[in-house]
Amino acid sequence: MQSVTKLFIAFIFVFILWTLYVENQITNRSRTDNIDDLLESATRLERLLEYEKKKIKELTADVKRLNVRKRPGGLVMEEMVSPDLKHWKDPIPVLVFSCNRAQAVRDHVQKLIRYRPSQERFPIIVSQDCDNENVKNEVMQFGDKVQYIKHVAGDKANITIPPSHRQYTAYYRIARHYKLALNHVFVDKGYTSVIITEDDLDIAPDFFSYFSNTRYLLENDEKLWCVTAWNDNGKIENIDVNAASRLYRSDFFAGLGWMMTSKTWHELEPIWPTGFWDDWMREPVQRKERQCIRPEVSRTGMMSYGKEGASKGQFFSKHLIKIKVNDKYTDFSKIDLDYLLPGNFAKKTKFEVREEAIELGIDDVASFVFKPENKGKSVRVVYDGNVDYIRKADKLHVMHDFKAGVPRTAYDGIVTCFINGIRIYLVPDRTKVPGYDPQWAVPPSFGE
Ligand code: UD1
Ligand code: MN
């Protein structure tokens, strides 16, 4: 047993003995002393208890922090969460956003129902804001397997849209719908978390295993504010399909099938924007350097219905529709996910990127990945600015754009992909790229 654990147990033992002793003293005295003395002693005891409780909390935190485990690779993981905190017991509702795509809603909800292990643990709430009867009828077909809520339709809700933003009307309606539906989940229903999906998303069979087993990570990690099912660079040629259990932290908020806590919603709700909610969440003032968990292999994908959306098919054929939806079921309850805790993940990444990977110029990557003897090796390519990043991302076929200066999937500026058995990291040169720069943009000459 760790010495700090022993110390902790000894401390609790002494504390209990001592409390019993003090209590005994009070009980004995109370027979003879007057009521004022008795009250004073009780108050003192109460204060003492508060103090001891605080101490126990601090010690528990120390024990958690100091427990050190060795990984087989020799890398020391410093943080851990006790196993009984990992099994999430509260129900986690799935909130499905819908408007006017009846067939999309049908396909989407069918998959959710097929894959969810329990109706009680994962209630499905379909929320609709458009007056489309077909959507409602499709939802009604599911009977009591799903809940349904309907809002006043966006076109009747008197939303104020700046004249120059008329072509973006849908984004204003969507943001309003999000606020209404999330308040339904958290304020009316009082849930402690939510998984948000949109009707045009495809769902992986282990979608529920993924979210329920990562929920504990959101609980105690102030630097984490979401778990997303989506990998923006999840095209088949960019991922390791055999590493379906592999997860990452990312500074990029992807959305598209994601989970957050009621705590985060109560923070965002009062300042929720009137439009473009996802880009708003990506702004530094909202994000506050918080990160999301994202998978190597996406747990959501795009159904063809997604082409006709608010963003009018932007990125659709080149990227979105190509995202591979995981088909190798992973039981995440069997996997220790503490490597995703902030310190552990920083250490692990540093080791993999700085020590394991070989540094190469981008033009040498192509020949490297095609040599059979290099299978299983990893490579690091350094970038020194936005245009340099775009050029290198294009060669690897990963998305080259930025949101609030953050490249898609980036963690501490690092973007990883997997090509032909080789793991590749695009890594910022910290002497030239000290951090994310919200001014970074893609010059028009580079296209989507
Ligand atoms: C894009 C994002 C989407 C985000 C939205 C808002 C992608 C692929 N999609 O929308 O995740 O939420 O921007 O910034 O990046 N909807 C309404 N009311 C409407 C229109 C749509 O509630 O008036 C619902 C749809 O049913 C859907 C969701 O909002 O569930 C997104 O709408 P969609 O038309 O799919 O727009 P995207 O371009 O995908
Ligand atoms: Mn969409």
Tab-separated table of C-alpha atoms and ligand atoms in Angstrom:
chain	number	residue	atom	x	y	z
A	1	MET	CA	0.000	0.000	0.000
A	2	GLN	CA	1.190	3.522	-0.761
A	3	SER	CA	2.527	5.330	2.277
A	4	VAL	CA	0.186	8.231	1.702
A	5	THR	CA	-2.797	5.835	1.708
A	6	LYS	CA	-1.587	4.392	5.017
A	7	LEU	CA	-1.252	7.872	6.435
A	8	PHE	CA	-4.764	8.644	5.309
A	9	ILE	CA	-6.252	5.555	6.978
A	10	ALA	CA	-4.304	6.237	10.187
A	11	PHE	CA	-5.573	9.787	10.193
A	12	ILE	CA	-9.209	8.725	9.847
A	13	PHE	CA	-8.767	6.146	12.621
A	14	VAL	CA	-7.296	8.677	15.056
A	15	PHE	CA	-9.990	11.146	14.084
A	16	ILE	CA	-12.810	8.689	14.869
A	17	LEU	CA	-11.283	7.743	18.245
A	18	TRP	CA	-10.825	11.334	19.123
A	19	THR	CA	-14.362	12.312	18.092
A	20	LEU	CA	-15.741	9.517	20.245
A	21	TYR	CA	-13.680	10.757	23.158
A	22	VAL	CA	-14.869	14.369	22.800
A	23	GLU	CA	-18.446	13.243	22.410
A	24	ASN	CA	-18.147	11.138	25.524
A	25	GLN	CA	-16.837	14.133	27.449
A	26	ILE	CA	-19.772	16.252	26.364
A	27	THR	CA	-22.342	13.586	27.175
A	28	ASN	CA	-20.859	13.100	30.616
A	29	ARG	CA	-20.676	16.743	31.369
A	30	SER	CA	-24.156	17.466	30.055
A	31	ARG	CA	-25.610	15.657	32.977
A	32	THR	CA	-24.138	18.181	35.391
A	33	ASP	CA	-23.356	21.437	33.500
A	34	ASN	CA	-25.860	24.055	32.541
A	35	ILE	CA	-27.427	24.392	29.094
A	36	ASP	CA	-25.161	27.297	27.961
A	37	ASP	CA	-22.022	25.240	28.448
A	38	LEU	CA	-23.599	22.391	26.621
A	39	LEU	CA	-24.523	24.587	23.646
A	40	GLU	CA	-21.065	26.085	23.551
A	41	SER	CA	-19.483	22.644	23.486
A	42	ALA	CA	-21.841	21.551	20.731
A	43	THR	CA	-20.925	24.574	18.624
A	44	ARG	CA	-17.248	23.902	19.192
A	45	LEU	CA	-17.708	20.286	18.204
A	46	GLU	CA	-19.597	21.306	15.097
A	47	ARG	CA	-16.811	23.658	14.047
A	48	LEU	CA	-14.283	20.955	14.696
A	49	LEU	CA	-16.247	18.535	12.569
A	50	GLU	CA	-16.343	21.013	9.701
A	51	TYR	CA	-12.604	21.435	9.977
A	52	GLU	CA	-11.983	17.699	10.021
A	53	LYS	CA	-14.302	17.191	7.044
A	54	LYS	CA	-12.313	19.744	5.093
A	55	LYS	CA	-9.081	18.025	6.063
A	56	ILE	CA	-10.423	14.634	4.941
A	57	LYS	CA	-11.415	16.145	1.591
A	58	GLU	CA	-7.946	17.606	1.122
A	59	LEU	CA	-6.294	14.333	2.058
A	60	THR	CA	-8.548	12.358	-0.296
A	61	ALA	CA	-7.556	14.709	-3.109
A	62	ASP	CA	-3.877	14.219	-2.210
A	63	VAL	CA	-4.237	10.462	-2.234
A	64	LYS	CA	-5.835	10.629	-5.688
A	65	ARG	CA	-3.153	12.940	-6.989
A	66	LEU	CA	-0.182	11.126	-5.561
A	67	ASN	CA	-1.161	7.626	-6.564
A	68	VAL	CA	1.344	6.766	-9.201
A	69	ARG	CA	0.960	3.945	-11.662
A	70	LYS	CA	3.357	2.633	-14.225
A	71	ARG	CA	2.228	1.849	-17.736
A	72	PRO	CA	3.776	-1.126	-19.480
A	73	GLY	CA	5.631	1.288	-21.775
A	74	GLY	CA	7.407	2.737	-18.756
A	75	LEU	CA	5.466	5.996	-18.898
A	76	VAL	CA	4.331	7.092	-15.473
A	77	MET	CA	0.673	8.125	-15.183
A	78	GLU	CA	0.231	10.473	-12.267
A	79	GLU	CA	-3.481	11.095	-12.045
A	80	MET	CA	-6.231	8.605	-11.410
A	81	VAL	CA	-9.878	8.499	-10.486
A	82	SER	CA	-11.147	5.869	-8.092
A	83	PRO	CA	-13.004	3.063	-9.944
A	84	ASP	CA	-16.311	3.567	-8.121
A	85	LEU	CA	-16.558	7.128	-9.465
A	86	LYS	CA	-16.287	5.941	-13.040
A	87	HIS	CA	-19.578	4.132	-13.332
A	88	TRP	CA	-22.076	6.875	-14.156
A	89	LYS	CA	-25.472	6.263	-12.570
A	90	ASP	CA	-27.575	9.314	-13.482
A	91	PRO	CA	-29.609	8.997	-16.672
A	92	ILE	CA	-28.097	10.723	-19.699
A	93	PRO	CA	-30.830	11.890	-22.093
A	94	VAL	CA	-30.196	12.095	-25.821
A	95	LEU	CA	-31.618	15.315	-27.192
A	96	VAL	CA	-32.332	15.065	-30.930
A	97	PHE	CA	-32.743	18.290	-32.899
A	98	SER	CA	-35.233	18.161	-35.725
A	99	CYS	CA	-36.965	20.545	-38.067
A	100	ASN	CA	-38.307	19.353	-41.409
A	101	ARG	CA	-36.466	16.177	-42.469
A	102	ALA	CA	-38.903	13.397	-41.589
A	103	GLN	CA	-36.924	10.503	-43.046
A	104	ALA	CA	-33.737	11.674	-41.388
A	105	VAL	CA	-35.447	11.751	-37.990
A	106	ARG	CA	-36.852	8.270	-38.574
A	107	ASP	CA	-33.472	6.749	-39.530
A	108	HIS	CA	-31.651	8.581	-36.763
A	109	VAL	CA	-34.023	7.668	-33.940
A	110	GLN	CA	-34.290	4.076	-35.157
A	111	LYS	CA	-30.539	3.718	-34.711
A	112	LEU	CA	-30.548	5.344	-31.290
A	113	ILE	CA	-33.262	2.955	-30.121
A	114	ARG	CA	-31.486	-0.047	-31.625
A	115	TYR	CA	-28.189	0.745	-29.915
A	116	ARG	CA	-29.233	2.075	-26.532
A	117	PRO	CA	-28.805	-0.512	-23.794
A	118	SER	CA	-31.560	0.937	-21.600
A	119	GLN	CA	-34.496	3.285	-22.047
A	120	GLU	CA	-34.275	4.434	-18.425
A	121	ARG	CA	-30.589	5.316	-18.562
A	122	PHE	CA	-30.796	6.953	-21.985
A	123	PRO	CA	-34.170	8.610	-22.524
A	124	ILE	CA	-34.510	9.989	-26.060
A	125	ILE	CA	-36.086	13.426	-26.402
A	126	VAL	CA	-36.851	14.602	-29.932
A	127	SER	CA	-37.196	18.359	-30.105
A	128	GLN	CA	-38.806	20.008	-33.126
A	129	ASP	CA	-39.133	23.684	-33.944
A	130	CYS	CA	-40.495	23.699	-37.520
A	131	ASP	CA	-44.178	23.124	-38.283
A	132	ASN	CA	-43.655	19.956	-40.253
A	133	GLU	CA	-46.343	17.349	-39.622
A	134	ASN	CA	-44.375	14.524	-41.269
A	135	VAL	CA	-41.625	14.876	-38.710
A	136	LYS	CA	-44.129	14.733	-35.876
A	137	ASN	CA	-45.833	11.677	-37.397
A	138	GLU	CA	-42.519	9.835	-37.709
A	139	VAL	CA	-41.732	10.537	-34.074
A	140	MET	CA	-45.197	9.389	-32.987
A	141	GLN	CA	-44.506	6.021	-34.640
A	142	PHE	CA	-41.968	5.306	-31.920
A	143	GLY	CA	-44.677	5.473	-29.257
A	144	ASP	CA	-43.429	5.672	-25.689
A	145	LYS	CA	-39.882	4.753	-26.700
A	146	VAL	CA	-39.185	8.455	-27.214
A	147	GLN	CA	-40.374	11.755	-25.818
A	148	TYR	CA	-41.369	14.563	-28.132
A	149	ILE	CA	-41.399	18.309	-27.607
A	150	LYS	CA	-42.499	20.966	-30.019
A	151	HIS	CA	-41.662	24.662	-29.948
A	152	VAL	CA	-43.217	27.599	-31.716
A	153	ALA	CA	-41.664	27.365	-35.186
A	154	GLY	CA	-38.675	29.588	-35.874
A	155	ASP	CA	-40.462	31.438	-38.698
A	156	LYS	CA	-43.282	32.441	-36.326
A	157	ALA	CA	-41.113	33.337	-33.373
A	158	ASN	CA	-40.368	36.913	-34.338
A	159	ILE	CA	-36.594	36.440	-34.263
A	160	THR	CA	-34.554	39.582	-34.827
A	161	ILE	CA	-32.066	39.031	-37.621
A	162	PRO	CA	-29.717	41.800	-38.788
A	163	PRO	CA	-30.630	42.681	-42.413
A	164	SER	CA	-27.120	41.802	-43.609
A	165	HIS	CA	-27.595	38.295	-42.133
A	166	ARG	CA	-30.831	37.372	-43.927
A	167	GLN	CA	-29.098	34.519	-45.733
A	168	TYR	CA	-28.107	33.131	-42.345
A	169	THR	CA	-31.646	33.002	-40.958
A	170	ALA	CA	-31.394	29.251	-40.310
A	171	TYR	CA	-28.476	29.788	-37.932
A	172	TYR	CA	-30.587	32.148	-35.830
A	173	ARG	CA	-33.438	29.660	-35.700
A	174	ILE	CA	-31.095	26.841	-34.755
A	175	ALA	CA	-29.501	28.834	-31.913
A	176	ARG	CA	-32.945	29.704	-30.530
A	177	HIS	CA	-34.034	26.095	-30.797
A	178	TYR	CA	-30.923	24.953	-28.898
A	179	LYS	CA	-31.667	27.304	-26.041
A	180	LEU	CA	-35.297	26.225	-25.735
A	181	ALA	CA	-34.524	22.513	-25.931
A	182	LEU	CA	-31.574	22.608	-23.555
A	183	ASN	CA	-33.593	24.512	-21.012
A	184	HIS	CA	-36.221	21.806	-21.331
A	185	VAL	CA	-33.623	19.136	-20.517
A	186	PHE	CA	-31.858	20.947	-17.703
A	187	VAL	CA	-34.428	23.297	-16.186
A	188	ASP	CA	-37.767	21.529	-16.741
A	189	LYS	CA	-36.463	17.970	-16.462
A	190	GLY	CA	-33.491	18.560	-14.183
A	191	TYR	CA	-31.040	16.164	-15.837
A	192	THR	CA	-27.350	16.450	-14.951
A	193	SER	CA	-26.042	15.886	-18.477
A	194	VAL	CA	-27.146	15.652	-22.070
A	195	ILE	CA	-26.014	14.057	-25.325
A	196	ILE	CA	-26.923	16.340	-28.214
A	197	THR	CA	-27.522	14.990	-31.709
A	198	GLU	CA	-28.958	16.363	-34.944
A	199	ASP	CA	-31.362	14.464	-37.197
A	200	ASP	CA	-28.907	14.078	-40.098
A	201	LEU	CA	-26.301	12.216	-38.031
A	202	ASP	CA	-25.484	8.551	-38.348
A	203	ILE	CA	-24.773	6.632	-35.112
A	204	ALA	CA	-22.131	3.994	-34.271
A	205	PRO	CA	-23.192	0.832	-32.388
A	206	ASP	CA	-20.999	1.714	-29.372
A	207	PHE	CA	-22.257	5.313	-29.179
A	208	PHE	CA	-23.783	4.741	-25.717
A	209	SER	CA	-20.812	2.860	-24.342
A	210	TYR	CA	-18.603	5.755	-25.427
A	211	PHE	CA	-20.655	8.473	-23.775
A	212	SER	CA	-21.608	6.697	-20.577
A	213	ASN	CA	-18.032	5.648	-19.829
A	214	THR	CA	-16.494	9.046	-20.537
A	215	ARG	CA	-19.077	10.912	-18.447
A	216	TYR	CA	-16.944	10.671	-15.299
A	217	LEU	CA	-14.162	12.585	-17.040
A	218	LEU	CA	-16.419	15.632	-17.358
A	219	GLU	CA	-17.220	15.515	-13.686
A	220	ASN	CA	-13.970	16.512	-12.038
A	221	ASP	CA	-11.924	17.969	-14.839
A	222	GLU	CA	-12.356	21.728	-15.028
A	223	LYS	CA	-10.444	21.788	-18.304
A	224	LEU	CA	-12.956	19.543	-20.026
A	225	TRP	CA	-16.356	20.749	-21.179
A	226	CYS	CA	-17.459	18.237	-23.721
A	227	VAL	CA	-17.133	14.762	-25.112
A	228	THR	CA	-17.739	14.600	-28.817
A	229	ALA	CA	-18.453	11.582	-30.994
A	230	TRP	CA	-17.049	13.302	-34.064
A	231	ASN	CA	-13.543	13.196	-35.510
A	232	ASP	CA	-13.186	16.017	-38.033
A	233	ASN	CA	-10.283	14.178	-39.626
A	234	GLY	CA	-11.990	10.809	-39.414
A	235	LYS	CA	-11.808	9.812	-43.076
A	236	ILE	CA	-10.785	6.208	-43.567
A	237	GLU	CA	-7.402	7.141	-45.086
A	238	ASN	CA	-6.587	9.331	-42.074
A	239	ILE	CA	-7.413	7.051	-39.143
A	240	ASP	CA	-6.297	3.832	-37.525
A	241	VAL	CA	-9.462	1.724	-37.852
A	242	ASN	CA	-7.929	-0.890	-35.577
A	243	ALA	CA	-7.562	1.628	-32.778
A	244	ALA	CA	-11.286	2.109	-32.213
A	245	SER	CA	-10.769	2.416	-28.457
A	246	ARG	CA	-8.251	5.248	-28.803
A	247	LEU	CA	-9.447	8.647	-27.565
A	248	TYR	CA	-7.874	12.103	-27.381
A	249	ARG	CA	-8.267	15.477	-25.790
A	250	SER	CA	-8.774	18.358	-28.200
A	251	ASP	CA	-8.964	22.144	-28.023
A	252	PHE	CA	-11.311	22.107	-30.989
A	253	PHE	CA	-15.031	22.014	-30.281
A	254	ALA	CA	-16.460	19.703	-32.933
A	255	GLY	CA	-20.102	19.300	-31.885
A	256	LEU	CA	-21.959	16.777	-34.104
A	257	GLY	CA	-22.966	14.332	-31.388
A	258	TRP	CA	-21.638	15.626	-28.105
A	259	MET	CA	-22.182	15.592	-24.362
A	260	MET	CA	-22.045	18.335	-21.746
A	261	THR	CA	-23.069	18.743	-18.126
A	262	SER	CA	-25.839	20.845	-16.603
A	263	LYS	CA	-23.097	22.865	-14.920
A	264	THR	CA	-21.740	23.946	-18.299
A	265	TRP	CA	-25.232	24.733	-19.572
A	266	HIS	CA	-25.993	26.915	-16.557
A	267	GLU	CA	-22.832	28.846	-17.328
A	268	LEU	CA	-23.613	29.269	-21.048
A	269	GLU	CA	-27.374	29.753	-20.927
A	270	PRO	CA	-27.480	33.371	-19.706
A	271	ILE	CA	-25.098	34.474	-22.460
A	272	TRP	CA	-26.293	32.077	-25.190
A	273	PRO	CA	-25.949	33.791	-28.596
A	274	THR	CA	-28.784	34.543	-31.016
A	275	GLY	CA	-26.975	32.830	-33.886
A	276	PHE	CA	-23.989	30.660	-34.843
A	277	TRP	CA	-23.927	28.917	-31.466
A	278	ASP	CA	-21.116	26.501	-32.336
A	279	ASP	CA	-18.682	29.139	-33.586
A	280	TRP	CA	-19.580	31.183	-30.524
A	281	MET	CA	-18.586	28.296	-28.250
A	282	ARG	CA	-15.247	28.147	-30.037
A	283	GLU	CA	-14.376	31.773	-29.235
A	284	PRO	CA	-11.673	32.081	-26.566
A	285	VAL	CA	-13.932	34.013	-24.146
A	286	GLN	CA	-16.409	31.156	-24.026
A	287	ARG	CA	-14.025	28.245	-24.387
A	288	LYS	CA	-11.649	29.435	-21.684
A	289	GLU	CA	-9.033	26.940	-22.897
A	290	ARG	CA	-11.347	24.054	-22.182
A	291	GLN	CA	-11.093	20.870	-24.179
A	292	CYS	CA	-13.213	18.017	-25.466
A	293	ILE	CA	-12.644	14.290	-25.660
A	294	ARG	CA	-12.820	13.000	-29.230
A	295	PRO	CA	-12.374	9.521	-30.717
A	296	GLU	CA	-9.893	8.180	-33.255
A	297	VAL	CA	-12.798	6.616	-35.141
A	298	SER	CA	-15.955	8.727	-35.238
A	299	ARG	CA	-19.038	7.528	-33.324
A	300	THR	CA	-21.250	9.684	-35.506
A	301	GLY	CA	-21.245	10.231	-39.245
A	302	MET	CA	-23.234	12.163	-41.800
A	303	MET	CA	-26.279	10.709	-43.457
A	304	SER	CA	-26.982	11.883	-46.994
A	305	TYR	CA	-29.831	14.051	-45.633
A	306	GLY	CA	-27.127	16.352	-44.221
A	307	LYS	CA	-26.298	17.764	-47.628
A	308	GLU	CA	-29.418	19.925	-47.505
A	309	GLY	CA	-28.647	21.873	-44.375
A	310	ALA	CA	-28.150	25.380	-43.050
A	311	SER	CA	-24.555	25.404	-44.306
A	312	LYS	CA	-25.757	24.345	-47.782
A	313	GLY	CA	-23.386	21.453	-48.149
A	314	GLN	CA	-20.156	23.282	-47.223
A	315	PHE	CA	-17.429	20.623	-46.800
A	316	PHE	CA	-20.085	17.986	-47.405
A	317	SER	CA	-18.711	15.947	-50.312
A	318	LYS	CA	-15.044	16.642	-49.624
A	319	HIS	CA	-15.056	15.844	-45.896
A	320	LEU	CA	-18.280	15.299	-43.956
A	321	ILE	CA	-19.788	12.392	-45.897
A	322	LYS	CA	-16.411	10.609	-45.886
A	323	ILE	CA	-16.120	10.430	-42.099
A	324	LYS	CA	-15.925	6.755	-41.184
A	325	VAL	CA	-18.434	5.652	-38.546
A	326	ASN	CA	-16.935	3.094	-36.202
A	327	ASP	CA	-18.182	-0.444	-36.733
A	328	LYS	CA	-15.889	-2.303	-34.305
A	329	TYR	CA	-17.840	-2.267	-31.061
A	330	THR	CA	-15.729	-1.098	-28.131
A	331	ASP	CA	-16.831	-1.771	-24.578
A	332	PHE	CA	-15.374	1.333	-22.946
A	333	SER	CA	-16.287	0.104	-19.465
A	334	LYS	CA	-13.425	-2.393	-19.834
A	335	ILE	CA	-10.855	0.258	-20.693
A	336	ASP	CA	-9.051	2.467	-18.206
A	337	LEU	CA	-9.629	5.977	-19.516
A	338	ASP	CA	-7.594	7.808	-16.881
A	339	TYR	CA	-4.918	8.418	-19.529
A	340	LEU	CA	-7.272	11.176	-20.703
A	341	LEU	CA	-6.925	13.140	-17.466
A	342	PRO	CA	-5.149	16.423	-18.264
A	343	GLY	CA	-1.700	15.740	-16.774
A	344	ASN	CA	-1.594	12.148	-17.968
A	345	PHE	CA	-2.583	13.096	-21.479
A	346	ALA	CA	-0.048	15.925	-21.666
A	347	LYS	CA	2.688	13.559	-20.592
A	348	LYS	CA	1.603	10.776	-22.925
A	349	THR	CA	1.414	13.150	-25.894
A	350	LYS	CA	4.778	14.683	-25.140
A	351	PHE	CA	6.327	11.230	-25.038
A	352	GLU	CA	4.684	10.078	-28.261
A	353	VAL	CA	5.389	13.261	-30.194
A	354	ARG	CA	8.784	14.305	-28.851
A	355	GLU	CA	10.412	10.973	-28.061
A	356	GLU	CA	8.808	8.267	-30.164
A	357	ALA	CA	8.150	10.121	-33.422
A	358	ILE	CA	10.865	10.784	-35.976
A	359	GLU	CA	11.036	14.319	-37.371
A	360	LEU	CA	10.612	14.555	-41.140
A	361	GLY	CA	10.037	17.249	-43.755
A	362	ILE	CA	6.573	17.076	-45.322
A	363	ASP	CA	7.992	16.100	-48.696
A	364	ASP	CA	9.656	13.024	-47.213
A	365	VAL	CA	6.463	11.722	-45.625
A	366	ALA	CA	5.011	10.181	-48.790
A	367	SER	CA	8.016	7.943	-49.460
A	368	PHE	CA	8.331	7.102	-45.740
A	369	VAL	CA	4.757	5.858	-45.360
A	370	PHE	CA	5.049	3.584	-48.382
A	371	LYS	CA	8.118	1.688	-47.169
A	372	PRO	CA	6.893	-1.543	-45.545
A	373	GLU	CA	9.741	-1.535	-43.012
A	374	ASN	CA	8.368	1.697	-41.526
A	375	LYS	CA	4.978	0.218	-40.513
A	376	GLY	CA	4.252	0.981	-36.887
A	377	LYS	CA	6.643	3.944	-36.732
A	378	SER	CA	5.532	7.496	-36.130
A	379	VAL	CA	6.485	10.791	-37.695
A	380	ARG	CA	6.509	14.432	-36.654
A	381	VAL	CA	6.230	17.297	-39.145
A	382	VAL	CA	6.743	20.802	-37.794
A	383	TYR	CA	4.715	23.816	-39.038
A	384	ASP	CA	5.548	27.461	-38.427
A	385	GLY	CA	2.480	29.482	-39.446
A	386	ASN	CA	-1.035	29.298	-40.852
A	387	VAL	CA	-0.089	29.024	-44.517
A	388	ASP	CA	2.574	26.453	-43.679
A	389	TYR	CA	-0.033	24.501	-41.714
A	390	ILE	CA	-2.532	24.622	-44.597
A	391	ARG	CA	0.085	23.442	-47.090
A	392	LYS	CA	1.083	20.492	-44.898
A	393	ALA	CA	-2.483	19.592	-43.915
A	394	ASP	CA	-3.412	19.504	-47.613
A	395	LYS	CA	-0.627	17.025	-48.339
A	396	LEU	CA	-1.976	14.739	-45.624
A	397	HIS	CA	-5.627	15.297	-46.665
A	398	VAL	CA	-6.640	16.514	-43.214
A	399	MET	CA	-8.933	19.542	-42.908
A	400	HIS	CA	-6.912	22.733	-43.207
A	401	ASP	CA	-9.236	25.323	-41.720
A	402	PHE	CA	-9.266	27.057	-38.318
A	403	LYS	CA	-11.986	28.157	-35.950
A	404	ALA	CA	-10.863	30.883	-33.577
A	405	GLY	CA	-7.344	29.962	-34.675
A	406	VAL	CA	-7.649	26.308	-33.672
A	407	PRO	CA	-7.064	23.693	-36.393
A	408	ARG	CA	-9.638	20.894	-36.349
A	409	THR	CA	-8.866	18.197	-33.752
A	410	ALA	CA	-5.807	20.133	-32.504
A	411	TYR	CA	-4.459	19.440	-29.047
A	412	ASP	CA	-1.894	22.006	-27.935
A	413	GLY	CA	-1.493	22.857	-31.625
A	414	ILE	CA	-0.801	19.218	-32.517
A	415	VAL	CA	-2.934	17.565	-35.191
A	416	THR	CA	-2.559	13.850	-35.704
A	417	CYS	CA	-3.589	11.459	-38.437
A	418	PHE	CA	-2.725	7.916	-39.484
A	419	ILE	CA	-1.667	7.030	-43.005
A	420	ASN	CA	-0.807	3.582	-44.251
A	421	GLY	CA	0.152	2.250	-40.831
A	422	ILE	CA	2.158	5.328	-39.809
A	423	ARG	CA	1.057	7.779	-37.143
A	424	ILE	CA	1.773	11.368	-38.171
A	425	TYR	CA	1.792	14.515	-36.029
A	426	LEU	CA	1.658	18.064	-37.334
A	427	VAL	CA	3.409	19.992	-34.585
A	428	PRO	CA	3.734	23.767	-34.104
A	429	ASP	CA	7.198	25.292	-33.904
A	430	ARG	CA	6.731	27.018	-30.562
A	431	THR	CA	9.338	29.684	-31.316
A	432	LYS	CA	7.161	30.892	-34.202
A	433	VAL	CA	3.711	29.745	-33.136
A	434	PRO	CA	3.448	30.469	-29.408
A	435	GLY	CA	-0.257	29.615	-29.192
A	436	TYR	CA	-3.546	29.687	-31.078
A	437	ASP	CA	-4.009	32.897	-33.022
A	438	PRO	CA	-7.682	33.787	-33.671
A	439	GLN	CA	-6.481	35.827	-36.680
A	440	TRP	CA	-5.438	32.679	-38.525
A	441	ALA	CA	-7.562	32.173	-41.605
A	442	VAL	CA	-7.442	30.266	-44.858
A	443	PRO	CA	-6.562	32.601	-47.754
A	444	PRO	CA	-9.217	32.297	-50.516
A	445	SER	CA	-6.655	30.835	-52.946
A	446	PHE	CA	-6.597	27.589	-50.921
A	447	GLY	CA	-10.324	26.821	-51.276
A	448	GLU	CA	-12.311	24.656	-48.827
B	1	UD1	C1	-24.328	23.550	-38.937
B	1	UD1	C2	-23.705	22.439	-38.081
B	1	UD1	C3	-24.630	22.118	-36.917
B	1	UD1	C4	-24.918	23.368	-36.084
B	1	UD1	C5	-25.413	24.464	-36.991
B	1	UD1	C6	-25.550	25.771	-36.211
B	1	UD1	C7	-22.277	20.952	-39.366
B	1	UD1	C8	-22.182	19.774	-40.233
B	1	UD1	N1	-23.498	21.268	-38.884
B	1	UD1	O1	-25.605	23.174	-39.371
B	1	UD1	O2	-24.051	21.131	-36.091
B	1	UD1	O3	-25.906	23.101	-35.121
B	1	UD1	O4	-24.506	24.683	-38.097
B	1	UD1	O5	-24.491	26.584	-36.219
B	1	UD1	O6	-21.277	21.583	-39.080
B	1	UD1	N2	-32.782	23.024	-37.401
B	1	UD1	C9	-33.663	23.700	-36.594
B	1	UD1	N3	-34.326	24.787	-37.097
B	1	UD1	C10	-34.126	25.235	-38.377
B	1	UD1	C11	-33.190	24.555	-39.183
B	1	UD1	C12	-32.521	23.452	-38.651
B	1	UD1	O7	-33.861	23.334	-35.448
B	1	UD1	O8	-34.756	26.203	-38.764
B	1	UD1	C13	-32.078	21.860	-36.838
B	1	UD1	C14	-31.960	20.695	-37.801
B	1	UD1	O9	-33.033	19.816	-37.628
B	1	UD1	C15	-30.661	20.052	-37.358
B	1	UD1	C16	-29.829	21.216	-36.814
B	1	UD1	O10	-30.749	22.260	-36.550
B	1	UD1	O11	-30.875	19.114	-36.342
B	1	UD1	C17	-28.753	21.676	-37.804
B	1	UD1	O12	-29.369	22.054	-38.996
B	1	UD1	P1	-28.835	21.648	-40.456
B	1	UD1	O13	-29.848	22.104	-41.423
B	1	UD1	O14	-28.435	20.227	-40.491
B	1	UD1	O15	-27.593	22.618	-40.609
B	1	UD1	P2	-26.017	22.392	-40.706
B	1	UD1	O16	-25.544	23.096	-41.886
B	1	UD1	O17	-25.669	20.971	-40.573
B	2	MN	MN	-26.592	19.202	-40.570
